[in-house]
PDB file of C-alpha atoms in Angstrom:
ATOM      1  CA  MET H   1       3.435  39.195 -86.904  1.00  0.00           C
ATOM      2  CA  PRO H   2       1.977  35.676 -86.480  1.00  0.00           C
ATOM      3  CA  PHE H   3      -1.193  35.613 -84.406  1.00  0.00           C
ATOM      4  CA  LEU H   4      -0.170  32.618 -82.310  1.00  0.00           C
ATOM      5  CA  SER H   5       3.104  34.284 -81.343  1.00  0.00           C
ATOM      6  CA  THR H   6       1.107  37.309 -80.176  1.00  0.00           C
ATOM      7  CA  VAL H   7      -1.065  35.072 -78.020  1.00  0.00           C
ATOM      8  CA  ALA H   8       2.022  33.382 -76.573  1.00  0.00           C
ATOM      9  CA  ARG H   9       3.567  36.688 -75.618  1.00  0.00           C
ATOM     10  CA  ARG H  10       0.283  37.851 -74.109  1.00  0.00           C
ATOM     11  CA  GLY H  11       0.259  34.695 -72.003  1.00  0.00           C
ATOM     12  CA  HIS H  12       3.725  35.531 -70.677  1.00  0.00           C
ATOM     13  CA  ARG H  13       2.562  39.073 -69.816  1.00  0.00           C
ATOM     14  CA  ILE H  14      -0.499  37.755 -67.981  1.00  0.00           C
ATOM     15  CA  ALA H  15       1.634  35.265 -66.025  1.00  0.00           C
ATOM     16  CA  LEU H  16       4.099  37.993 -65.099  1.00  0.00           C
ATOM     17  CA  GLY H  17       1.222  40.251 -64.021  1.00  0.00           C
ATOM     18  CA  ALA H  18      -0.096  37.504 -61.738  1.00  0.00           C
ATOM     19  CA  LEU H  19       3.305  37.149 -60.083  1.00  0.00           C
ATOM     20  CA  LEU H  20       3.550  40.882 -59.535  1.00  0.00           C
ATOM     21  CA  LEU H  21       0.030  40.939 -58.079  1.00  0.00           C
ATOM     22  CA  ALA H  22       0.935  38.216 -55.629  1.00  0.00           C
ATOM     23  CA  ALA H  23       4.140  40.015 -54.662  1.00  0.00           C
ATOM     24  CA  CYS H  24       2.873  43.587 -54.147  1.00  0.00           C
ATOM     25  CA  SER H  25      -0.951  43.422 -54.426  1.00  0.00           C
ATOM     26  CA  SER H  26      -0.958  45.974 -57.275  1.00  0.00           C
ATOM     27  CA  PRO H  27      -3.710  45.604 -59.918  1.00  0.00           C
ATOM     28  CA  THR H  28      -2.980  44.236 -63.391  1.00  0.00           C
ATOM     29  CA  VAL H  29      -4.696  45.014 -66.692  1.00  0.00           C
ATOM     30  CA  THR H  30      -5.154  42.312 -69.337  1.00  0.00           C
ATOM     31  CA  GLN H  31      -6.540  42.502 -72.881  1.00  0.00           C
ATOM     32  CA  PRO H  32      -9.849  40.786 -73.734  1.00  0.00           C
ATOM     33  CA  PRO H  33      -9.607  37.610 -75.815  1.00  0.00           C
ATOM     34  CA  TYR H  34      -9.857  37.828 -79.583  1.00  0.00           C
ATOM     35  CA  LYS H  35     -13.147  36.977 -81.254  1.00  0.00           C
ATOM     36  CA  LEU H  36     -13.506  35.185 -84.579  1.00  0.00           C
ATOM     37  CA  GLN H  37     -15.225  38.217 -86.112  1.00  0.00           C
ATOM     38  CA  ASP H  38     -12.067  40.262 -85.437  1.00  0.00           C
ATOM     39  CA  PHE H  39     -10.500  38.288 -88.298  1.00  0.00           C
ATOM     40  CA  ILE H  40     -13.387  36.737 -90.281  1.00  0.00           C
ATOM     41  CA  SER H  41     -16.473  38.954 -90.499  1.00  0.00           C
ATOM     42  CA  ALA H  42     -18.594  36.517 -92.554  1.00  0.00           C
ATOM     43  CA  VAL H  43     -18.535  33.036 -94.091  1.00  0.00           C
ATOM     44  CA  THR H  44     -20.845  32.394 -97.032  1.00  0.00           C
ATOM     45  CA  ALA H  45     -21.561  29.627 -99.548  1.00  0.00           C
ATOM     46  CA  ALA H  46     -23.537  29.197-102.777  1.00  0.00           C
ATOM     47  CA  GLY H  47     -22.681  32.620-104.111  1.00  0.00           C
ATOM     48  CA  GLY H  48     -23.606  34.329-100.867  1.00  0.00           C
ATOM     49  CA  SER H  49     -27.089  32.813-100.586  1.00  0.00           C
ATOM     50  CA  ILE H  50     -26.037  30.671 -97.598  1.00  0.00           C
ATOM     51  CA  GLN H  51     -24.819  32.680 -94.626  1.00  0.00           C
ATOM     52  CA  GLY H  52     -22.766  31.203 -91.838  1.00  0.00           C
ATOM     53  CA  VAL H  53     -24.324  31.711 -88.406  1.00  0.00           C
ATOM     54  CA  LEU H  54     -21.931  33.062 -85.791  1.00  0.00           C
ATOM     55  CA  GLN H  55     -22.016  30.980 -82.621  1.00  0.00           C
ATOM     56  CA  THR H  56     -20.516  32.168 -79.356  1.00  0.00           C
ATOM     57  CA  GLY H  57     -18.025  30.290 -77.245  1.00  0.00           C
ATOM     58  CA  PRO H  58     -15.362  27.739 -78.202  1.00  0.00           C
ATOM     59  CA  ALA H  59     -16.041  25.336 -81.061  1.00  0.00           C
ATOM     60  CA  PRO H  60     -17.369  22.002 -79.723  1.00  0.00           C
ATOM     61  CA  ALA H  61     -15.189  18.928 -79.922  1.00  0.00           C
ATOM     62  CA  THR H  62     -15.455  16.953 -83.151  1.00  0.00           C
ATOM     63  CA  GLY H  63     -17.018  13.507 -83.194  1.00  0.00           C
ATOM     64  CA  THR H  64     -17.645  10.560 -85.488  1.00  0.00           C
ATOM     65  CA  GLY H  65     -18.501  12.259 -88.781  1.00  0.00           C
ATOM     66  CA  PRO H  66     -16.323  12.194 -91.910  1.00  0.00           C
ATOM     67  CA  ALA H  67     -12.925  13.882 -91.881  1.00  0.00           C
ATOM     68  CA  ALA H  68     -12.838  17.221 -93.699  1.00  0.00           C
ATOM     69  CA  VAL H  69     -10.471  18.289 -96.469  1.00  0.00           C
ATOM     70  CA  VAL H  70      -9.849  21.867 -97.624  1.00  0.00           C
ATOM     71  CA  SER H  71      -8.081  23.680-100.462  1.00  0.00           C
ATOM     72  CA  GLY H  72      -8.042  27.195-101.851  1.00  0.00           C
ATOM     73  CA  ILE H  73      -6.675  30.673-101.267  1.00  0.00           C
ATOM     74  CA  SER H  74      -4.247  30.903 -98.355  1.00  0.00           C
ATOM     75  CA  ALA H  75      -3.682  34.674 -98.166  1.00  0.00           C
ATOM     76  CA  ALA H  76      -6.039  37.660 -98.060  1.00  0.00           C
ATOM     77  CA  VAL H  77      -5.864  41.372 -97.301  1.00  0.00           C
ATOM     78  CA  ASN H  78      -7.742  43.199 -94.581  1.00  0.00           C
ATOM     79  CA  GLY H  79     -10.975  44.289 -96.233  1.00  0.00           C
ATOM     80  CA  GLY H  80     -10.673  41.469 -98.787  1.00  0.00           C
ATOM     81  CA  SER H  81     -11.764  37.851 -99.084  1.00  0.00           C
ATOM     82  CA  ALA H  82     -10.450  34.316 -99.390  1.00  0.00           C
ATOM     83  CA  ALA H  83     -12.224  31.487-101.227  1.00  0.00           C
ATOM     84  CA  VAL H  84     -11.846  27.837-100.213  1.00  0.00           C
ATOM     85  CA  THR H  85     -13.449  24.511-101.097  1.00  0.00           C
ATOM     86  CA  VAL H  86     -14.340  22.190 -98.228  1.00  0.00           C
ATOM     87  CA  GLY H  87     -15.057  18.523 -98.798  1.00  0.00           C
ATOM     88  CA  ALA H  88     -15.023  15.202 -96.960  1.00  0.00           C
ATOM     89  CA  ASP H  89     -12.477  12.427 -97.094  1.00  0.00           C
ATOM     90  CA  GLY H  90     -13.478   9.799 -99.635  1.00  0.00           C
ATOM     91  CA  GLY H  91     -16.075  12.056-101.236  1.00  0.00           C
ATOM     92  CA  ALA H  92     -18.624  11.544 -98.461  1.00  0.00           C
ATOM     93  CA  GLN H  93     -21.743  13.694 -98.452  1.00  0.00           C
ATOM     94  CA  PHE H  94     -22.415  16.200 -95.669  1.00  0.00           C
ATOM     95  CA  THR H  95     -25.001  18.819 -94.698  1.00  0.00           C
ATOM     96  CA  ARG H  96     -23.164  21.191 -92.353  1.00  0.00           C
ATOM     97  CA  VAL H  97     -19.812  22.946 -92.213  1.00  0.00           C
ATOM     98  CA  ARG H  98     -18.168  24.491 -89.158  1.00  0.00           C
ATOM     99  CA  VAL H  99     -15.368  27.074 -89.345  1.00  0.00           C
ATOM    100  CA  TRP H 100     -13.212  28.372 -86.505  1.00  0.00           C
ATOM    101  CA  ILE H 101      -9.697  29.590 -85.677  1.00  0.00           C
ATOM    102  CA  THR H 102      -7.380  27.885 -83.233  1.00  0.00           C
ATOM    103  CA  GLY H 103      -7.037  29.944 -80.059  1.00  0.00           C
ATOM    104  CA  VAL H 104      -9.906  32.328 -80.913  1.00  0.00           C
ATOM    105  CA  GLU H 105     -13.399  32.373 -79.433  1.00  0.00           C
ATOM    106  CA  ASP H 106     -16.608  31.767 -81.437  1.00  0.00           C
ATOM    107  CA  TYR H 107     -17.238  29.837 -84.679  1.00  0.00           C
ATOM    108  CA  TYR H 108     -19.440  29.791 -87.784  1.00  0.00           C
ATOM    109  CA  ASP H 109     -21.946  27.069 -88.686  1.00  0.00           C
ATOM    110  CA  LEU H 110     -23.345  26.723 -92.219  1.00  0.00           C
ATOM    111  CA  SER H 111     -26.275  24.499 -93.201  1.00  0.00           C
ATOM    112  CA  LEU H 112     -26.043  23.156 -96.773  1.00  0.00           C
ATOM    113  CA  PRO H 113     -28.436  21.442 -99.165  1.00  0.00           C
ATOM    114  CA  ALA H 114     -28.735  17.725 -98.417  1.00  0.00           C
ATOM    115  CA  GLY H 115     -26.136  15.522 -99.980  1.00  0.00           C
ATOM    116  CA  SER H 116     -23.381  18.072-100.682  1.00  0.00           C
ATOM    117  CA  THR H 117     -19.958  16.622-101.462  1.00  0.00           C
ATOM    118  CA  ALA H 118     -18.201  20.016-101.654  1.00  0.00           C
ATOM    119  CA  ALA H 119     -18.865  23.501-100.319  1.00  0.00           C
ATOM    120  CA  ASP H 120     -17.306  26.568-101.927  1.00  0.00           C
ATOM    121  CA  LEU H 121     -16.904  29.090 -99.131  1.00  0.00           C
ATOM    122  CA  VAL H 122     -15.966  32.765 -99.137  1.00  0.00           C
ATOM    123  CA  LEU H 123     -14.349  34.108 -95.983  1.00  0.00           C
ATOM    124  CA  SER H 124     -14.619  37.886 -95.582  1.00  0.00           C
ATOM    125  CA  VAL H 125     -11.837  39.698 -93.741  1.00  0.00           C
ATOM    126  CA  PRO H 126     -12.848  42.988 -92.055  1.00  0.00           C
ATOM    127  CA  PRO H 127     -10.892  46.144 -92.955  1.00  0.00           C
ATOM    128  CA  SER H 128      -9.803  46.451 -89.323  1.00  0.00           C
ATOM    129  CA  ALA H 129      -8.187  42.984 -89.175  1.00  0.00           C
ATOM    130  CA  SER H 130      -4.566  42.897 -88.088  1.00  0.00           C
ATOM    131  CA  GLY H 131      -1.931  41.134 -90.161  1.00  0.00           C
ATOM    132  CA  GLY H 132      -0.519  37.720 -89.369  1.00  0.00           C
ATOM    133  CA  ALA H 133      -1.088  33.999 -89.825  1.00  0.00           C
ATOM    134  CA  LEU H 134      -4.349  32.408 -88.689  1.00  0.00           C
ATOM    135  CA  GLN H 135      -4.804  28.688 -88.139  1.00  0.00           C
ATOM    136  CA  LEU H 136      -8.251  27.962 -89.573  1.00  0.00           C
ATOM    137  CA  ARG H 137     -10.158  24.754 -88.931  1.00  0.00           C
ATOM    138  CA  TYR H 138     -12.993  23.258 -91.016  1.00  0.00           C
ATOM    139  CA  ALA H 139     -15.223  20.325 -90.024  1.00  0.00           C
ATOM    140  CA  VAL H 140     -18.187  18.696 -91.784  1.00  0.00           C
ATOM    141  CA  ASP H 141     -21.238  16.854 -90.452  1.00  0.00           C
ATOM    142  CA  ASN H 142     -23.136  14.098 -92.309  1.00  0.00           C
ATOM    143  CA  GLY H 143     -25.808  13.703 -89.639  1.00  0.00           C
ATOM    144  CA  SER H 144     -23.696  11.630 -87.269  1.00  0.00           C
ATOM    145  CA  GLY H 145     -21.725  14.582 -85.925  1.00  0.00           C
ATOM    146  CA  PHE H 146     -18.752  16.609 -87.032  1.00  0.00           C
ATOM    147  CA  GLY H 147     -15.649  14.641 -87.902  1.00  0.00           C
ATOM    148  CA  THR H 148     -11.930  15.354 -87.792  1.00  0.00           C
ATOM    149  CA  ALA H 149     -11.179  18.927 -88.780  1.00  0.00           C
ATOM    150  CA  ALA H 150      -9.009  20.008 -91.705  1.00  0.00           C
ATOM    151  CA  ALA H 151      -6.409  22.687 -91.044  1.00  0.00           C
ATOM    152  CA  GLN H 152      -5.494  25.658 -93.210  1.00  0.00           C
ATOM    153  CA  SER H 153      -3.172  28.590 -92.623  1.00  0.00           C
ATOM    154  CA  LEU H 154      -4.582  31.932 -93.796  1.00  0.00           C
ATOM    155  CA  ARG H 155      -2.145  34.825 -93.955  1.00  0.00           C
ATOM    156  CA  ILE H 156      -3.618  38.323 -93.643  1.00  0.00           C
ATOM    157  CA  LEU H 157      -1.660  41.046 -95.428  1.00  0.00           C
ATOM    158  CA  ARG H 158      -2.177  44.597 -94.166  1.00  0.00           C
ATOM    159  CA  VAL H 159      -3.078  47.128 -96.879  1.00  0.00           C
ATOM    160  CA  GLY H 160      -4.746  50.514 -97.151  1.00  0.00           C
ATOM    161  CA  THR H 161      -8.481  51.077 -96.696  1.00  0.00           C
ATOM    162  CA  GLY H 162     -10.667  54.137 -97.219  1.00  0.00           C
ATOM    163  CA  ASP H 163     -13.639  55.439 -99.183  1.00  0.00           C
ATOM    164  CA  ILE H 164     -13.035  52.769-101.849  1.00  0.00           C
ATOM    165  CA  GLN H 165     -11.043  49.560-101.577  1.00  0.00           C
ATOM    166  CA  VAL H 166     -10.849  46.987-104.376  1.00  0.00           C
ATOM    167  CA  SER H 167      -8.838  43.813-103.849  1.00  0.00           C
ATOM    168  CA  VAL H 168      -8.283  40.463-105.533  1.00  0.00           C
ATOM    169  CA  ALA H 169      -6.838  37.211-104.183  1.00  0.00           C
ATOM    170  CA  TRP H 170      -6.030  34.087-106.194  1.00  0.00           C
ATOM    171  CA  THR H 171      -4.560  30.604-106.164  1.00  0.00           C
ATOM    172  CA  GLY H 172      -1.329  29.423-107.769  1.00  0.00           C
ATOM    173  CA  LYS H 173       1.942  30.951-108.890  1.00  0.00           C
ATOM    174  CA  SER H 174       0.669  33.186-111.675  1.00  0.00           C
ATOM    175  CA  ASP H 175       0.398  36.911-112.352  1.00  0.00           C
ATOM    176  CA  VAL H 176      -3.159  38.139-111.825  1.00  0.00           C
ATOM    177  CA  ASP H 177      -3.592  41.915-112.107  1.00  0.00           C
ATOM    178  CA  LEU H 178      -6.151  44.333-110.719  1.00  0.00           C
ATOM    179  CA  HIS H 179      -7.245  47.419-112.703  1.00  0.00           C
ATOM    180  CA  VAL H 180      -9.647  50.184-111.633  1.00  0.00           C
ATOM    181  CA  PHE H 181     -10.920  53.029-113.823  1.00  0.00           C
ATOM    182  CA  SER H 182     -12.209  56.157-112.060  1.00  0.00           C
ATOM    183  CA  PRO H 183     -15.252  58.199-113.217  1.00  0.00           C
ATOM    184  CA  THR H 184     -12.861  60.612-114.941  1.00  0.00           C
ATOM    185  CA  GLY H 185     -11.137  57.808-116.847  1.00  0.00           C
ATOM    186  CA  GLU H 186      -8.015  57.540-114.695  1.00  0.00           C
ATOM    187  CA  HIS H 187      -6.575  54.031-114.922  1.00  0.00           C
ATOM    188  CA  VAL H 188      -4.944  52.640-111.776  1.00  0.00           C
ATOM    189  CA  TYR H 189      -2.941  49.431-112.339  1.00  0.00           C
ATOM    190  CA  TYR H 190       0.647  48.126-112.325  1.00  0.00           C
ATOM    191  CA  GLY H 191       1.641  50.596-115.065  1.00  0.00           C
ATOM    192  CA  ALA H 192       0.186  53.642-113.270  1.00  0.00           C
ATOM    193  CA  LYS H 193       0.051  52.925-109.563  1.00  0.00           C
ATOM    194  CA  THR H 194      -1.151  56.378-108.450  1.00  0.00           C
ATOM    195  CA  ALA H 195      -3.973  58.531-109.833  1.00  0.00           C
ATOM    196  CA  ALA H 196      -4.342  62.287-109.479  1.00  0.00           C
ATOM    197  CA  SER H 197      -7.644  61.701-107.668  1.00  0.00           C
ATOM    198  CA  GLY H 198      -5.849  59.751-104.929  1.00  0.00           C
ATOM    199  CA  GLY H 199      -6.306  56.166-106.081  1.00  0.00           C
ATOM    200  CA  THR H 200      -3.279  53.968-105.356  1.00  0.00           C
ATOM    201  CA  LEU H 201      -2.226  50.401-106.099  1.00  0.00           C
ATOM    202  CA  ASP H 202      -0.545  49.683-102.776  1.00  0.00           C
ATOM    203  CA  LEU H 203      -0.039  45.937-103.241  1.00  0.00           C
ATOM    204  CA  ASP H 204       1.193  44.413-106.522  1.00  0.00           C
ATOM    205  CA  SER H 205       1.969  40.693-106.447  1.00  0.00           C
ATOM    206  CA  ASN H 206       3.878  38.272-108.703  1.00  0.00           C
ATOM    207  CA  PRO H 207       4.771  40.949-111.300  1.00  0.00           C
ATOM    208  CA  ALA H 208       5.849  39.411-114.608  1.00  0.00           C
ATOM    209  CA  CYS H 209       6.105  35.993-112.891  1.00  0.00           C
ATOM    210  CA  SER H 210       8.486  37.246-110.197  1.00  0.00           C
ATOM    211  CA  ILE H 211       6.681  35.115-107.649  1.00  0.00           C
ATOM    212  CA  ASP H 212       6.371  36.561-104.140  1.00  0.00           C
ATOM    213  CA  ASN H 213       3.554  34.206-102.995  1.00  0.00           C
ATOM    214  CA  LYS H 214       1.391  37.073-101.726  1.00  0.00           C
ATOM    215  CA  ASN H 215      -1.220  36.412-104.451  1.00  0.00           C
ATOM    216  CA  ASN H 216      -3.180  39.565-103.625  1.00  0.00           C
ATOM    217  CA  GLU H 217      -3.508  43.034-105.125  1.00  0.00           C
ATOM    218  CA  ASN H 218      -5.195  46.098-103.630  1.00  0.00           C
ATOM    219  CA  ILE H 219      -6.288  49.494-104.981  1.00  0.00           C
ATOM    220  CA  VAL H 220      -7.563  52.104-102.560  1.00  0.00           C
ATOM    221  CA  TRP H 221      -8.922  55.634-102.524  1.00  0.00           C
ATOM    222  CA  PRO H 222      -8.196  56.874 -98.962  1.00  0.00           C
ATOM    223  CA  THR H 223     -10.842  58.562 -96.847  1.00  0.00           C
ATOM    224  CA  GLY H 224     -11.839  61.905 -98.343  1.00  0.00           C
ATOM    225  CA  LYS H 225     -10.136  61.232-101.702  1.00  0.00           C
ATOM    226  CA  ALA H 226     -12.689  59.320-103.802  1.00  0.00           C
ATOM    227  CA  ILE H 227     -14.670  61.262-106.395  1.00  0.00           C
ATOM    228  CA  SER H 228     -18.365  60.659-107.082  1.00  0.00           C
ATOM    229  CA  GLY H 229     -19.450  58.585-110.053  1.00  0.00           C
ATOM    230  CA  THR H 230     -19.174  55.160-111.630  1.00  0.00           C
ATOM    231  CA  TYR H 231     -15.976  53.107-111.348  1.00  0.00           C
ATOM    232  CA  THR H 232     -14.977  49.990-113.278  1.00  0.00           C
ATOM    233  CA  ALA H 233     -12.884  47.218-111.714  1.00  0.00           C
ATOM    234  CA  GLU H 234     -11.207  44.521-113.793  1.00  0.00           C
ATOM    235  CA  VAL H 235      -9.373  41.280-112.995  1.00  0.00           C
ATOM    236  CA  HIS H 236      -6.755  40.306-115.608  1.00  0.00           C
ATOM    237  CA  TRP H 237      -4.662  37.165-116.038  1.00  0.00           C
ATOM    238  CA  TYR H 238      -1.498  38.850-117.221  1.00  0.00           C
ATOM    239  CA  ALA H 239       0.632  35.688-117.249  1.00  0.00           C
ATOM    240  CA  SER H 240      -0.065  32.093-116.317  1.00  0.00           C
ATOM    241  CA  CYS H 241       3.626  31.571-115.507  1.00  0.00           C
ATOM    242  CA  THR H 242       3.818  27.853-114.601  1.00  0.00           C
ATOM    243  CA  GLU H 243       0.090  27.422-113.892  1.00  0.00           C
ATOM    244  CA  THR H 244      -2.844  26.245-115.989  1.00  0.00           C
ATOM    245  CA  ARG H 245      -5.540  27.585-113.642  1.00  0.00           C
ATOM    246  CA  ALA H 246      -6.057  30.506-111.273  1.00  0.00           C
ATOM    247  CA  ASP H 247      -9.165  30.746-109.083  1.00  0.00           C
ATOM    248  CA  TRP H 248      -9.770  34.297-107.888  1.00  0.00           C
ATOM    249  CA  VAL H 249     -12.085  36.344-105.668  1.00  0.00           C
ATOM    250  CA  MET H 250     -12.491  40.117-105.961  1.00  0.00           C
ATOM    251  CA  THR H 251     -13.917  42.276-103.176  1.00  0.00           C
ATOM    252  CA  ILE H 252     -15.202  45.828-103.635  1.00  0.00           C
ATOM    253  CA  GLN H 253     -15.608  47.870-100.451  1.00  0.00           C
ATOM    254  CA  VAL H 254     -17.353  51.245-100.802  1.00  0.00           C
ATOM    255  CA  LYS H 255     -17.930  53.401 -97.729  1.00  0.00           C
ATOM    256  CA  GLY H 256     -21.512  53.080 -96.553  1.00  0.00           C
ATOM    257  CA  GLN H 257     -22.331  50.127 -98.829  1.00  0.00           C
ATOM    258  CA  ALA H 258     -22.359  46.345 -98.429  1.00  0.00           C
ATOM    259  CA  PRO H 259     -19.265  44.640 -99.888  1.00  0.00           C
ATOM    260  CA  GLN H 260     -19.537  43.302-103.437  1.00  0.00           C
ATOM    261  CA  ILE H 261     -17.801  39.940-103.935  1.00  0.00           C
ATOM    262  CA  TYR H 262     -17.138  38.242-107.275  1.00  0.00           C
ATOM    263  CA  GLN H 263     -15.485  34.900-108.040  1.00  0.00           C
ATOM    264  CA  GLY H 264     -14.100  33.325-111.175  1.00  0.00           C
ATOM    265  CA  SER H 265     -11.311  31.261-112.727  1.00  0.00           C
ATOM    266  CA  PHE H 266      -8.758  31.665-115.484  1.00  0.00           C
ATOM    267  CA  THR H 267      -7.734  28.465-117.277  1.00  0.00           C
ATOM    268  CA  GLY H 268      -5.372  27.455-120.040  1.00  0.00           C
ATOM    269  CA  SER H 269      -2.462  29.799-120.578  1.00  0.00           C
ATOM    270  CA  SER H 270      -2.003  33.536-120.742  1.00  0.00           C
ATOM    271  CA  ALA H 271       0.847  35.721-121.887  1.00  0.00           C
ATOM    272  CA  GLY H 272       0.809  39.492-121.905  1.00  0.00           C
ATOM    273  CA  ASP H 273      -2.795  39.930-120.745  1.00  0.00           C
ATOM    274  CA  SER H 274      -4.272  37.849-123.561  1.00  0.00           C
ATOM    275  CA  ALA H 275      -7.026  36.243-121.433  1.00  0.00           C
ATOM    276  CA  THR H 276     -10.401  38.005-121.376  1.00  0.00           C
ATOM    277  CA  PRO H 277     -10.633  40.024-118.139  1.00  0.00           C
ATOM    278  CA  PHE H 278     -13.539  40.034-115.710  1.00  0.00           C
ATOM    279  CA  GLN H 279     -15.256  43.410-115.294  1.00  0.00           C
ATOM    280  CA  ALA H 280     -17.573  44.891-112.657  1.00  0.00           C
ATOM    281  CA  THR H 281     -18.863  48.408-112.068  1.00  0.00           C
ATOM    282  CA  PHE H 282     -19.762  50.266-108.870  1.00  0.00           C
ATOM    283  CA  THR H 283     -20.679  53.775-107.832  1.00  0.00           C
ATOM    284  CA  TYR H 284     -19.451  56.160-105.145  1.00  0.00           C
ATOM    285  CA  PRO H 285     -20.919  57.434-102.956  1.00  0.00           C
TER     286      PRO H 285
END
């Protein structure tokens, strides 16, 4: 359900509660406002070496700096990530980036090396995030203040979480596939969506170029199901479909561990999993 619609309905409930209070003096109960970290738990740049600093309160008004532009992944799963590139109109240089969500309190500020013309950001979505459409805003500062913000809609798709969650998100209308091998050699992927140990592919997107525009896949071992040992996760470009490039970000969530985030791109053309996959290993517990 879209986030803004939820806020609108909440506003109607609050207004109705106020009328009832005035009429009969009975107390009303309202929900606290959403915080940015309810939907975006971290914003990083430069491969994670630059961390966005969470600031409290509403994002300040923009000023006279350059206008921002943004492109990248527009859908992510709870517990996953989205990758975007933020720049400035006309290729202007900037040193700071600000990220916030319309109608949500708090914002992130990132300080960049001097003279940056583009910032590749990763937005982490907490496992607890609810589904819906968020209206993200990005602004850049070249020393004269933040300029006009760029808008981006980020759709959060609800999926399973647990002891282990591996997800991938990507750009474009192509078929990217997620594979995970368990310590016992079980292979969870589109051809075997459930493993005896409990692993499940619960989101499969754009299969064989049947484009659904979700552009995310998710494999999860629910709480109490994962077995100990070393796992291998792979990102495959099964079919390029009509695209010549797919930028992707994979997130590995293991209970009790910091998330592992990897980024990459597939280019050219692929048919029947011919492109070389990306591979990463992790251990549980």
